[in-house]
Amino acid sequence: MALAFGWLPAARYTNLRDVKSFDRLGFLDIDWANYDFARHLAAARATRPALTVARDIEQREQLPIILEQAHILAEYADSVIVVPKDPALAPDMAQLIPDCFLLGYSVPTKYGTTTLPPESFKRPVHLLGGRPDLQRRLANLMPVVSLDCNRFTLDATYGDFFDGETFRPHPLGGYDNCLKDSLANITALWQDYIGPVVGSRSMEVRQ
């Protein structure tokens, strides 16, 4: 269904079962709470995704090892996302993080966020998670080239869909109706957006 709207499938490296039938993996996500670089690398080597994301940089001191891992991952992905989360990185992260990597911005949710101001992201950015309306507003503050989103799949289990502005009960109901109309409305949000380069939309589905 999502492919019909130009989206690409995505999965965490811990669960590749549901994307085996696809020709191309859009986004290889990580288990950030229990990160395992060896397992991540093996999944990247096996799937050759368009995008994957390195471990979050929670502290500036982690930068060298995470950049080293990102360079290794880059051998097996079209692009690697590096996610700065330490506020100490904000003033000079454009110089500290090589421009061969996309910057990752963790959209605020109950699961996580970043304290770095959106305005400090001046290079091409991938938006990680969050509500589709908030993702679109953030694109007015930073140069977004790609995003992942599974919020609408969770709301669909309760009969809600994204109507272009917010989530509300679907007038007809049904999980598939919620997914289809959410996908159409999220895609429409980005039709008039002109980013720094032509970006890809990747859908993350977590079972």
Coordinates of N, CA and C in Angstrom, one line a residue, residues 71-164:
H71 N 31.2 5.3 9.2 CA 32.0 5.1 7.9 C 31.9 3.6 7.5
I72 N 32.0 2.7 8.4 CA 31.9 1.3 8.1 C 30.5 1.0 7.5
L73 N 29.5 1.5 8.2 CA 28.1 1.2 7.7 C 27.9 1.8 6.3
A74 N 28.6 2.9 6.0 CA 28.4 3.6 4.7 C 28.9 2.7 3.5
E75 N 29.6 1.6 3.8 CA 30.0 0.7 2.7 C 28.8 -0.1 2.2
Y76 N 27.8 -0.1 3.0 CA 26.6 -1.0 2.7 C 25.3 -0.3 2.6
A77 N 25.3 1.0 2.7 CA 24.1 1.8 2.5 C 24.4 3.0 1.7
D78 N 23.3 3.5 1.0 CA 23.5 4.7 0.1 C 23.8 5.9 1.0
S79 N 23.2 6.0 2.1 CA 23.5 7.1 3.1 C 23.4 6.7 4.5
V80 N 24.2 7.3 5.4 CA 24.1 7.0 6.8 C 23.7 8.2 7.5
I81 N 22.8 8.1 8.5 CA 22.4 9.2 9.3 C 23.1 9.2 10.6
V82 N 23.6 10.4 11.0 CA 24.3 10.6 12.3 C 23.4 11.5 13.1
V83 N 23.2 11.1 14.4 CA 22.2 11.8 15.2 C 22.8 12.4 16.4
P84 N 23.1 13.7 16.3 CA 23.7 14.5 17.4 C 22.7 14.8 18.5
K85 N 22.9 14.4 19.7 CA 22.0 14.7 20.8 C 22.6 15.5 22.0
D86 N 23.9 15.6 22.0 CA 24.6 16.3 23.0 C 24.5 17.8 22.7
P87 N 23.9 18.7 23.5 CA 23.9 20.1 23.2 C 25.2 20.7 22.9
A88 N 26.3 20.1 23.4 CA 27.6 20.7 23.2 C 28.0 20.6 21.8
L89 N 27.3 19.8 21.0 CA 27.7 19.6 19.6 C 27.0 20.7 18.7
A90 N 26.0 21.4 19.2 CA 25.2 22.3 18.4 C 26.0 23.4 17.7
P91 N 27.0 24.1 18.4 CA 27.6 25.2 17.8 C 28.5 24.8 16.5
D92 N 29.1 23.6 16.6 CA 30.0 23.3 15.5 C 29.8 21.9 14.9
M93 N 28.6 21.4 15.0 CA 28.4 20.0 14.5 C 28.6 19.9 13.0
A94 N 28.4 21.0 12.3 CA 28.6 20.9 10.8 C 30.0 20.7 10.5
Q95 N 30.9 21.1 11.3 CA 32.4 20.9 11.1 C 32.8 19.5 11.7
L96 N 32.2 19.1 12.8 CA 32.6 17.9 13.5 C 32.0 16.6 12.8
I97 N 30.9 16.7 12.2 CA 30.3 15.6 11.5 C 30.5 15.8 10.0
P98 N 31.2 14.9 9.4 CA 31.5 15.0 7.9 C 30.2 15.1 7.1
D99 N 30.3 15.9 6.0 CA 29.1 16.2 5.3 C 28.7 15.0 4.3
C100 N 29.5 13.9 4.4 CA 29.1 12.7 3.7 C 27.9 12.0 4.4
F101 N 27.6 12.4 5.6 CA 26.5 11.9 6.4 C 25.3 12.8 6.5
L102 N 24.1 12.2 6.5 CA 23.0 13.0 6.8 C 22.9 13.3 8.3
L103 N 22.4 14.4 8.7 CA 22.1 14.6 10.1 C 20.7 14.1 10.5
G104 N 20.6 13.5 11.6 CA 19.4 13.0 12.1 C 18.8 13.8 13.2
Y105 N 17.5 14.1 13.1 CA 16.8 14.9 14.2 C 15.7 14.0 14.7
S106 N 15.8 13.7 16.0 CA 14.8 12.9 16.7 C 13.6 13.7 17.1
V107 N 12.5 13.5 16.3 CA 11.3 14.3 16.6 C 10.7 14.0 17.9
P108 N 10.4 15.0 18.7 CA 9.9 14.8 20.1 C 8.7 13.9 20.2
T109 N 8.8 12.8 21.0 CA 7.8 11.9 21.3 C 8.0 11.5 22.7
K110 N 7.1 10.6 23.2 CA 7.2 10.1 24.6 C 8.4 9.1 24.7
Y111 N 8.9 8.6 23.5 CA 10.0 7.7 23.5 C 11.3 8.3 23.5
G112 N 11.4 9.6 23.1 CA 12.7 10.2 23.0 C 12.6 11.5 22.2
T113 N 13.7 12.3 22.3 CA 13.8 13.5 21.5 C 15.3 14.0 21.5
T114 N 15.5 15.2 21.1 CA 16.8 15.8 21.2 C 16.6 17.2 21.8
T115 N 17.6 17.7 22.5 CA 17.5 19.0 23.1 C 18.1 20.0 22.2
L116 N 18.7 19.6 21.1 CA 19.3 20.6 20.2 C 18.3 21.3 19.5
P117 N 18.4 22.6 19.3 CA 17.4 23.4 18.6 C 17.3 23.1 17.1
P118 N 16.1 23.0 16.5 CA 16.0 22.7 15.1 C 16.8 23.6 14.2
E119 N 17.0 24.9 14.6 CA 17.7 25.8 13.8 C 19.2 25.5 13.7
S120 N 19.7 24.7 14.5 CA 21.1 24.3 14.5 C 21.4 23.3 13.4
F121 N 20.4 22.7 12.8 CA 20.5 21.7 11.8 C 20.5 22.4 10.4
K122 N 21.6 22.7 9.9 CA 21.7 23.5 8.7 C 22.1 22.7 7.4
R123 N 22.3 21.4 7.6 CA 22.6 20.5 6.5 C 21.5 19.5 6.3
P124 N 21.5 18.8 5.2 CA 20.4 17.8 4.9 C 20.1 16.9 6.1
V125 N 18.8 16.8 6.5 CA 18.3 16.2 7.7 C 17.3 15.1 7.4
H126 N 17.5 14.0 8.2 CA 16.5 12.9 8.2 C 15.7 13.1 9.5
L127 N 14.4 13.1 9.4 CA 13.5 13.2 10.6 C 13.2 11.8 11.1
L128 N 13.5 11.6 12.4 CA 13.3 10.2 13.0 C 12.0 10.2 13.8
G129 N 11.0 9.6 13.3 CA 9.8 9.4 14.0 C 9.0 10.6 14.2
G130 N 7.9 10.5 15.1 CA 7.1 11.6 15.5 C 5.8 11.7 14.6
R131 N 5.0 12.7 15.0 CA 3.7 13.0 14.3 C 4.0 13.6 12.9
P132 N 3.2 13.2 11.9 CA 3.4 13.8 10.6 C 3.2 15.3 10.5
D133 N 2.3 15.8 11.3 CA 2.1 17.3 11.3 C 3.3 18.0 11.8
L134 N 3.9 17.5 12.9 CA 5.1 18.1 13.5 C 6.3 17.9 12.6
Q135 N 6.4 16.7 11.9 CA 7.5 16.6 11.0 C 7.5 17.6 9.9
R136 N 6.3 17.9 9.4 CA 6.1 18.9 8.3 C 6.5 20.3 8.8
R137 N 6.1 20.6 10.1 CA 6.4 22.0 10.6 C 7.9 22.1 10.8
L138 N 8.6 21.0 11.2 CA 10.0 21.1 11.4 C 10.8 21.3 10.1
A139 N 10.2 20.9 9.0 CA 10.8 21.2 7.7 C 10.8 22.6 7.3
N140 N 10.1 23.5 8.0 CA 10.2 24.9 7.8 C 11.4 25.5 8.6
L141 N 12.0 24.7 9.4 CA 13.1 25.2 10.3 C 14.4 24.5 9.9
M142 N 14.4 23.4 9.1 CA 15.6 22.7 8.8 C 15.4 22.1 7.4
P143 N 16.5 21.8 6.7 CA 16.4 21.2 5.3 C 16.2 19.7 5.3
V144 N 15.0 19.3 5.3 CA 14.6 17.9 5.4 C 14.7 17.2 4.1
V145 N 15.4 16.1 4.0 CA 15.5 15.3 2.8 C 14.8 13.9 2.8
S146 N 14.5 13.4 4.1 CA 13.9 12.1 4.2 C 13.3 12.0 5.6
L147 N 12.5 11.0 5.8 CA 11.8 10.9 7.1 C 11.4 9.4 7.3
D148 N 11.2 9.0 8.5 CA 10.5 7.8 8.7 C 9.3 8.0 9.7
C149 N 8.3 7.2 9.6 CA 7.0 7.5 10.3 C 6.2 6.2 10.5
N150 N 5.9 5.8 11.7 CA 5.0 4.7 11.9 C 3.9 5.1 12.9
R151 N 3.8 6.3 13.2 CA 2.7 6.8 14.1 C 1.4 6.4 13.6
F152 N 1.2 6.6 12.3 CA -0.2 6.4 11.7 C -0.6 5.0 11.7
T153 N 0.4 4.0 11.7 CA 0.0 2.6 11.8 C -0.5 2.3 13.2
L154 N 0.1 2.9 14.2 CA -0.4 2.7 15.6 C -1.8 3.2 15.8
D155 N -2.0 4.4 15.3 CA -3.3 5.0 15.5 C -4.4 4.3 14.7
A156 N -4.0 3.7 13.6 CA -5.0 2.9 12.8 C -5.5 1.7 13.5
T157 N -4.8 1.2 14.5 CA -5.3 0.0 15.3 C -6.4 0.4 16.1
Y158 N -6.6 1.7 16.4 CA -7.7 2.3 17.2 C -8.8 2.9 16.3
G159 N -8.6 2.8 15.0 CA -9.6 3.3 14.1 C -9.4 4.8 13.7
D160 N -8.2 5.3 14.1 CA -8.0 6.8 13.8 C -7.0 6.9 12.6
F161 N -7.2 8.0 11.8 CA -6.3 8.3 10.7 C -5.9 9.7 10.7
F162 N -4.8 10.0 10.0 CA -4.3 11.4 9.9 C -5.0 12.1 8.8
D163 N -5.7 13.2 9.1 CA -6.5 13.8 8.0 C -5.8 15.0 7.3
G164 N -4.5 15.1 7.6 CA -3.8 16.2 7.0 C -3.4 17.3 8.1

